[in-house]
Amino acid sequence: QQQVKQSPQSLIVQKGGISIINCAYENTAFDYFPWYQQFPGKGPALLIAIRPDVSEKKEGRFTISFNKSAKQFSLHIMDSQPGDSATYFCAASLSGSARQLTFGSGTQLTVLP
Amino acid sequence: NAGVTQTPKFRVLKTGQSMTLLCAQDMNHEYMYWYRQDPGMGLRLIHYSVGEGTTAKGEVPDGYNVSRLKKQNFLLGLESAAPSQTSVYFCASSLTGTGDYEQYFGPGTRLTVT
């Protein structure tokens, strides 16, 4: 059972454009929502994370928008750069569960120069 | 600090063979995790450990065993490899499993079972 659904599977954006990746979750007990960035041949690395008590979190060009009632959250990358080309995973976890991460299926982002 | 390291980086096995993947971390983290990554499926948790001498099952534990004899090491074993276990395996660690502690991932092991 896939508890976190991610879309789109792939995304192509021009340099300077906005990249938007969406995720939806089913388990309302999830209380921590990180986004991970993965470059080819590397392990995932934490990009930004949010808790459900806030609707938005911004770190530089990266913003998470969170809609608790719709059980959806999204990653916005402003002024996208070729160096942002990577695979992005959303995830969710529960407190008291050793922070086991349930990942989305991933979005391969390509930013054209 | 080397962070999280994994050995080996690549391995090819024949069906029925066994092997052990080694994960080591030098950050004094309590929690360690093993994930597998398959195309279109994200990462799925195989087993995890909340401290030395402890292990627990994750989402897809069948066909795998783990051990955490030392705090810094977490071993993933395949007793009788099957083609369905062809995947990229990632180890991760975190300070604890509470709060918003980040999971740090290793570089991965690419395993092919023929």
Short mmCIF file of N, CA, C and O in Angstrom, two decimals, chain A residues 35 50 54-57 63-67 72-76:
data_model
loop_
_atom_site.label_atom_id
_atom_site.label_comp_id
_atom_site.label_asym_id
_atom_site.label_seq_id
_atom_site.Cartn_x
_atom_site.Cartn_y
_atom_site.Cartn_z
N TRP A 35 11.69 16.48 2.41
CA TRP A 35 11.99 16.28 0.99
C TRP A 35 13.48 15.94 0.89
O TRP A 35 14.32 16.60 1.50
N ILE A 50 9.10 19.86 6.89
CA ILE A 50 8.05 20.66 7.50
C ILE A 50 7.23 19.80 8.44
O ILE A 50 7.14 18.58 8.27
N VAL A 54 2.53 24.10 10.46
CA VAL A 54 2.78 25.29 9.65
C VAL A 54 2.35 25.02 8.21
O VAL A 54 2.35 23.87 7.77
N SER A 55 1.97 26.07 7.49
CA SER A 55 1.48 25.88 6.13
C SER A 55 2.56 26.08 5.08
O SER A 55 2.37 25.70 3.92
N GLU A 56 3.67 26.70 5.48
CA GLU A 56 4.71 26.94 4.49
C GLU A 56 6.06 27.09 5.20
O GLU A 56 6.16 27.61 6.30
N LYS A 57 7.09 26.59 4.53
CA LYS A 57 8.46 26.76 5.02
C LYS A 57 9.36 27.06 3.84
O LYS A 57 9.29 26.37 2.83
N THR A 63 10.78 25.96 -1.24
CA THR A 63 9.64 26.20 -0.37
C THR A 63 8.77 24.95 -0.32
O THR A 63 8.49 24.34 -1.36
N ILE A 64 8.36 24.59 0.89
CA ILE A 64 7.35 23.55 1.05
C ILE A 64 6.03 24.24 1.37
O ILE A 64 5.96 25.07 2.29
N SER A 65 4.97 23.87 0.64
CA SER A 65 3.62 24.30 0.97
C SER A 65 2.86 23.09 1.50
O SER A 65 2.94 22.00 0.93
N PHE A 66 2.15 23.29 2.61
CA PHE A 66 1.48 22.16 3.27
C PHE A 66 0.00 22.46 3.45
O PHE A 66 -0.37 23.52 3.96
N ASN A 67 -0.86 21.54 3.01
CA ASN A 67 -2.30 21.68 3.16
C ASN A 67 -2.82 20.49 3.97
O ASN A 67 -3.03 19.40 3.43
N GLN A 72 -2.07 17.13 1.53
CA GLN A 72 -1.17 17.31 0.41
C GLN A 72 -0.05 18.26 0.81
O GLN A 72 -0.24 19.16 1.64
N PHE A 73 1.11 18.06 0.20
CA PHE A 73 2.20 19.00 0.37
C PHE A 73 3.01 19.03 -0.92
O PHE A 73 2.99 18.07 -1.71
N SER A 74 3.68 20.15 -1.15
CA SER A 74 4.38 20.32 -2.41
C SER A 74 5.71 21.03 -2.20
O SER A 74 5.89 21.76 -1.22
N LEU A 75 6.61 20.78 -3.12
CA LEU A 75 7.92 21.44 -3.14
C LEU A 75 7.95 22.39 -4.33
O LEU A 75 7.63 22.00 -5.45
N HIS A 76 8.31 23.65 -4.05
CA HIS A 76 8.47 24.64 -5.10
C HIS A 76 9.94 25.03 -5.15
O HIS A 76 10.53 25.37 -4.11
#
